[in-house]
mmCIF file with all atom_site columns, C-alpha atoms in Angstrom:
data_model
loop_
_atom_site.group_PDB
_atom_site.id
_atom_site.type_symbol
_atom_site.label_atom_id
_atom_site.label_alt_id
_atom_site.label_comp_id
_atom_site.label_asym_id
_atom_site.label_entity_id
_atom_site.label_seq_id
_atom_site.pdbx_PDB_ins_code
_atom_site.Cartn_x
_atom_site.Cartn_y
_atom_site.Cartn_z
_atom_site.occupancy
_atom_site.B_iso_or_equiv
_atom_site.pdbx_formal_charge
_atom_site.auth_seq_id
_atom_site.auth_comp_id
_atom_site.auth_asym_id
_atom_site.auth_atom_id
_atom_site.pdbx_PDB_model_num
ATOM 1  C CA . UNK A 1 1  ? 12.420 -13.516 2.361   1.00 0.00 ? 1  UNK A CA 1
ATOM 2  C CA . UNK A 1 2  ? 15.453 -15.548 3.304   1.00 0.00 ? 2  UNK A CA 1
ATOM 3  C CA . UNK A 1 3  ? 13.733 -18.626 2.140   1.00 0.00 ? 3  UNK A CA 1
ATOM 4  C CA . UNK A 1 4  ? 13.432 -17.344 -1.479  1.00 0.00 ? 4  UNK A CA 1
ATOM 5  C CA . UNK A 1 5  ? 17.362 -15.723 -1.278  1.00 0.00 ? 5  UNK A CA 1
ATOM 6  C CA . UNK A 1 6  ? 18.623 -19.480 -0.320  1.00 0.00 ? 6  UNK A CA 1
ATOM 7  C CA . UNK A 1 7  ? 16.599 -21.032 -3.168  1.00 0.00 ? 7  UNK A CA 1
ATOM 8  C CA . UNK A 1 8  ? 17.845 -17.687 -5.759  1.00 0.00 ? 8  UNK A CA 1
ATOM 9  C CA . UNK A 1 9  ? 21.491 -19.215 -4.285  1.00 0.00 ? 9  UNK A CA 1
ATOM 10 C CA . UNK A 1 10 ? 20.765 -22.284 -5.186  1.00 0.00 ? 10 UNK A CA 1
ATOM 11 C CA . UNK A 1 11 ? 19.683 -22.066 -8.247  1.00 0.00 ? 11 UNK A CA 1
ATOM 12 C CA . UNK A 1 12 ? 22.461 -19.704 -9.668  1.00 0.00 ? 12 UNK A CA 1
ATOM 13 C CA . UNK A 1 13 ? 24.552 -22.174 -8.311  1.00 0.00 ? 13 UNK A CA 1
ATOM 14 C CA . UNK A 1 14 ? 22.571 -25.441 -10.152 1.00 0.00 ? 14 UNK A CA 1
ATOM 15 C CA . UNK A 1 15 ? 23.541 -22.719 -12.982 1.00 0.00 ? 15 UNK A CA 1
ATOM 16 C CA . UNK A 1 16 ? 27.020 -22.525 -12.844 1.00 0.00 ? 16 UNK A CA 1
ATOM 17 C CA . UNK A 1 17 ? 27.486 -26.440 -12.626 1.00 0.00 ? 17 UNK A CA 1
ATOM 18 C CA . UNK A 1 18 ? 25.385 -27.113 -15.435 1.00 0.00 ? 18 UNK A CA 1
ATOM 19 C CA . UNK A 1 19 ? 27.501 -24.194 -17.257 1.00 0.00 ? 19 UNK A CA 1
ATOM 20 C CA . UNK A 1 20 ? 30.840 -26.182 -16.587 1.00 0.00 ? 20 UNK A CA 1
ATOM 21 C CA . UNK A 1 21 ? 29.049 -29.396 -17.177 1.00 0.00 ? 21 UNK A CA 1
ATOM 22 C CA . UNK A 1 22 ? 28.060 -28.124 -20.833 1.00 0.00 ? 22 UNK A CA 1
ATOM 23 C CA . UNK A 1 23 ? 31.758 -27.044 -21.469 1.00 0.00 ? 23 UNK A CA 1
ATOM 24 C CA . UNK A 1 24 ? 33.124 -30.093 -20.256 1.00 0.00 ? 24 UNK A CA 1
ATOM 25 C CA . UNK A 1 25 ? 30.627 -32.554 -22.145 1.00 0.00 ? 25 UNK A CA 1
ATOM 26 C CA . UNK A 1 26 ? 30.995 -30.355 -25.370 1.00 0.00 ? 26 UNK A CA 1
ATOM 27 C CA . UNK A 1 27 ? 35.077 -30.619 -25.326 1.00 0.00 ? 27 UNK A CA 1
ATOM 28 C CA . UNK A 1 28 ? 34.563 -34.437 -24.575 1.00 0.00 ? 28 UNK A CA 1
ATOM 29 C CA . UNK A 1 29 ? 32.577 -34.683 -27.865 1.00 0.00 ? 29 UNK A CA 1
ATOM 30 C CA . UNK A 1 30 ? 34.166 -32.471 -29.490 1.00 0.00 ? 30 UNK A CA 1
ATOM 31 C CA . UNK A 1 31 ? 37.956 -34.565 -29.137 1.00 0.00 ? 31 UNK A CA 1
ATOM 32 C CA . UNK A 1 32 ? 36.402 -37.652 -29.896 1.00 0.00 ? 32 UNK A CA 1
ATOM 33 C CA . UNK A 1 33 ? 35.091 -36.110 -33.092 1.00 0.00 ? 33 UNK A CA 1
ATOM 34 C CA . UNK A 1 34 ? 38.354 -35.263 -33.926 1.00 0.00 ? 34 UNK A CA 1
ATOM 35 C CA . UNK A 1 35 ? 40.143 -36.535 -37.218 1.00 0.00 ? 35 UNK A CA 1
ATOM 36 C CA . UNK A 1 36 ? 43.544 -35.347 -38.176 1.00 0.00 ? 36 UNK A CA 1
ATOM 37 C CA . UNK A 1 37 ? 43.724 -34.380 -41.937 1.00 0.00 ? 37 UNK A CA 1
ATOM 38 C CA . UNK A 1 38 ? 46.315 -35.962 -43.293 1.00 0.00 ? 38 UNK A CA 1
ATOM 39 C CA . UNK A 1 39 ? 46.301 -35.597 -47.166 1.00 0.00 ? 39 UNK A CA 1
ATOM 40 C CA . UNK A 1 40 ? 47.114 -32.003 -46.673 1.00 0.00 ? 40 UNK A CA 1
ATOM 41 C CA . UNK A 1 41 ? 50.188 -31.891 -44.472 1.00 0.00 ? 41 UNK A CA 1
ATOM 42 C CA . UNK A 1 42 ? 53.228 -30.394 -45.435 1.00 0.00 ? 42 UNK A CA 1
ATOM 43 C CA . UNK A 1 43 ? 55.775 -33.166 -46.983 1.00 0.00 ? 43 UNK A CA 1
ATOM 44 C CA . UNK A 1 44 ? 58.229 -32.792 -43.728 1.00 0.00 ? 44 UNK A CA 1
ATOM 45 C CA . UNK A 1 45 ? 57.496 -34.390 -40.206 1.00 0.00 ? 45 UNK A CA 1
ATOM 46 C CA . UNK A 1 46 ? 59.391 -31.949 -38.141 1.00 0.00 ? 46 UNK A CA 1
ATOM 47 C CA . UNK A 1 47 ? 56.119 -28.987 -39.378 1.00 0.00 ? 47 UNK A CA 1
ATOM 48 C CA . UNK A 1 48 ? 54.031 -31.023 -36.558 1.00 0.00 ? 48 UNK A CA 1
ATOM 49 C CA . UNK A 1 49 ? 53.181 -29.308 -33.533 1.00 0.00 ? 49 UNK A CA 1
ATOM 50 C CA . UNK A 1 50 ? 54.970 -31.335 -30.854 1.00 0.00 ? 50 UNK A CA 1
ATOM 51 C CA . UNK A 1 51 ? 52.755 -30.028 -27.588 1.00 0.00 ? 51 UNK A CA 1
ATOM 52 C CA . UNK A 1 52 ? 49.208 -30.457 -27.396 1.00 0.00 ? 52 UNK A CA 1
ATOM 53 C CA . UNK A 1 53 ? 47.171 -27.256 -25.809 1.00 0.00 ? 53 UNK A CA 1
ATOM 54 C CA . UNK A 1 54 ? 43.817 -27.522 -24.317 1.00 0.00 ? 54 UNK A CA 1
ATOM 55 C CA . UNK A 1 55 ? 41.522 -24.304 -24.202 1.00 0.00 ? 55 UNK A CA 1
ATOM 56 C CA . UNK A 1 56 ? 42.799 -21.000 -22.708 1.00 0.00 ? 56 UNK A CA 1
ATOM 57 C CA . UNK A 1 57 ? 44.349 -19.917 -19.957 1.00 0.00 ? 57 UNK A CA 1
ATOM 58 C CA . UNK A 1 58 ? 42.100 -17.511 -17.941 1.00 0.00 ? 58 UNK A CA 1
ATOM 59 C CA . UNK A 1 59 ? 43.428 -15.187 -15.395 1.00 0.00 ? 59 UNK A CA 1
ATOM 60 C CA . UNK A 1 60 ? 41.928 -15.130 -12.291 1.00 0.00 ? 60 UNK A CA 1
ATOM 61 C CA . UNK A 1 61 ? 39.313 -12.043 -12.235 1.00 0.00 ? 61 UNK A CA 1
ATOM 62 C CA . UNK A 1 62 ? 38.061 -13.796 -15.813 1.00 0.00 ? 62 UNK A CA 1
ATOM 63 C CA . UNK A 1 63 ? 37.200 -16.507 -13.834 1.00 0.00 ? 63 UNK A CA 1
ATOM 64 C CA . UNK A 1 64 ? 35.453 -14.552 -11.044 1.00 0.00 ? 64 UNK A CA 1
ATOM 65 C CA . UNK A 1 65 ? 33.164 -12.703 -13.394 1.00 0.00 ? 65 UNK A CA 1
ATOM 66 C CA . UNK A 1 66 ? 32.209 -16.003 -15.413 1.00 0.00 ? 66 UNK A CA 1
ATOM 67 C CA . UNK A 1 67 ? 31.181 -17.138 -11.720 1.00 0.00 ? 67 UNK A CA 1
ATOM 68 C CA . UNK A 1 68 ? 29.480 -13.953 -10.507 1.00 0.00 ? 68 UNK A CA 1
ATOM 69 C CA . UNK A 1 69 ? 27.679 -13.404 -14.361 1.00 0.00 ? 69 UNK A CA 1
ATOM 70 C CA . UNK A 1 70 ? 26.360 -17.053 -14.092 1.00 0.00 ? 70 UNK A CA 1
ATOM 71 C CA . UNK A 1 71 ? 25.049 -16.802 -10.462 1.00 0.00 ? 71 UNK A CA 1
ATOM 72 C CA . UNK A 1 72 ? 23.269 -13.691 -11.054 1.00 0.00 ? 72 UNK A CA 1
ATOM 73 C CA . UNK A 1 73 ? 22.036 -15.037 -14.448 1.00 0.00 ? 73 UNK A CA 1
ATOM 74 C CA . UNK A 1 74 ? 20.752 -17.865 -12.221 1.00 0.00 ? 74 UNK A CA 1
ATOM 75 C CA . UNK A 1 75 ? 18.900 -15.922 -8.994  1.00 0.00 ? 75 UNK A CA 1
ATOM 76 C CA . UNK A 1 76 ? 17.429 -13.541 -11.934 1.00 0.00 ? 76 UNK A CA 1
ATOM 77 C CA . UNK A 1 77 ? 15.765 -16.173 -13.952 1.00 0.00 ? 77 UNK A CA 1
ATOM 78 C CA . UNK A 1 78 ? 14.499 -17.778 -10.288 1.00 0.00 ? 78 UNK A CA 1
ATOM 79 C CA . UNK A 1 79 ? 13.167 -14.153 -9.527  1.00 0.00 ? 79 UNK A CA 1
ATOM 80 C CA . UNK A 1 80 ? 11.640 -13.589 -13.038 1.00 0.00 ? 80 UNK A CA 1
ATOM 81 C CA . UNK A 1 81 ? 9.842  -17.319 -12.945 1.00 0.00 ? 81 UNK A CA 1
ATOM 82 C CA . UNK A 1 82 ? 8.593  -16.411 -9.345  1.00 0.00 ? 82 UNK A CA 1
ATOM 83 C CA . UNK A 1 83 ? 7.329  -13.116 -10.118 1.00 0.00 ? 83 UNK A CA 1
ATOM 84 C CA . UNK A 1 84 ? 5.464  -14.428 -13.031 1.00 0.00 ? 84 UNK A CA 1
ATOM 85 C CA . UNK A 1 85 ? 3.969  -17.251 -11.269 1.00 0.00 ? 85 UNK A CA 1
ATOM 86 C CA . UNK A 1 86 ? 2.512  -15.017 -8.540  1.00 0.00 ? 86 UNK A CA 1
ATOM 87 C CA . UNK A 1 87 ? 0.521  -13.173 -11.031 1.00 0.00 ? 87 UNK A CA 1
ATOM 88 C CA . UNK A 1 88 ? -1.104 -16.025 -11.933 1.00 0.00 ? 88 UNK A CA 1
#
């Protein structure tokens, strides 16, 4: 039984990488997809946004239940795929 809880761990854990591997490789294409559209500025310069934001800010228990929703995500799928492989 601790055998299969370790390898549950580990794969909600391969889960939550690959999660934050997505959202980083999807910003990445998405920024280098970007093109400003020019023609239909306003006339004036000053209208430009001077700062440049990136994504939200998350407070901290938004971050915690992103974690704990993807690791349980991951040890249920690992569950579900042993279960059905045993009744095989």
């Amino acid at each position: 039984m601790n055998k299969s809880i370790f390898r549950a761990l580990g794969v909600g854990t391969l889960f939550i990488f690959a999660y934050y591997a997505y959202q980083i490789s999807w910003g990445m294409i998405i920024t280098f997809r970007y093109a400003p559209d020019f023609a239909n500025t306003t006339g004036s310069v000053g209208n430009g946004q001077s700062k440049v934001a990136f994504g939200q800010a998350a407070s901290n228990w938004q971050i915690s239940l992103e974690l704990i929703g993807m690791m349980a995500l991951g040890m249920s799928i690992y569950y579900l795929v042993r279960y059905f492989k045993k009744g095989k």
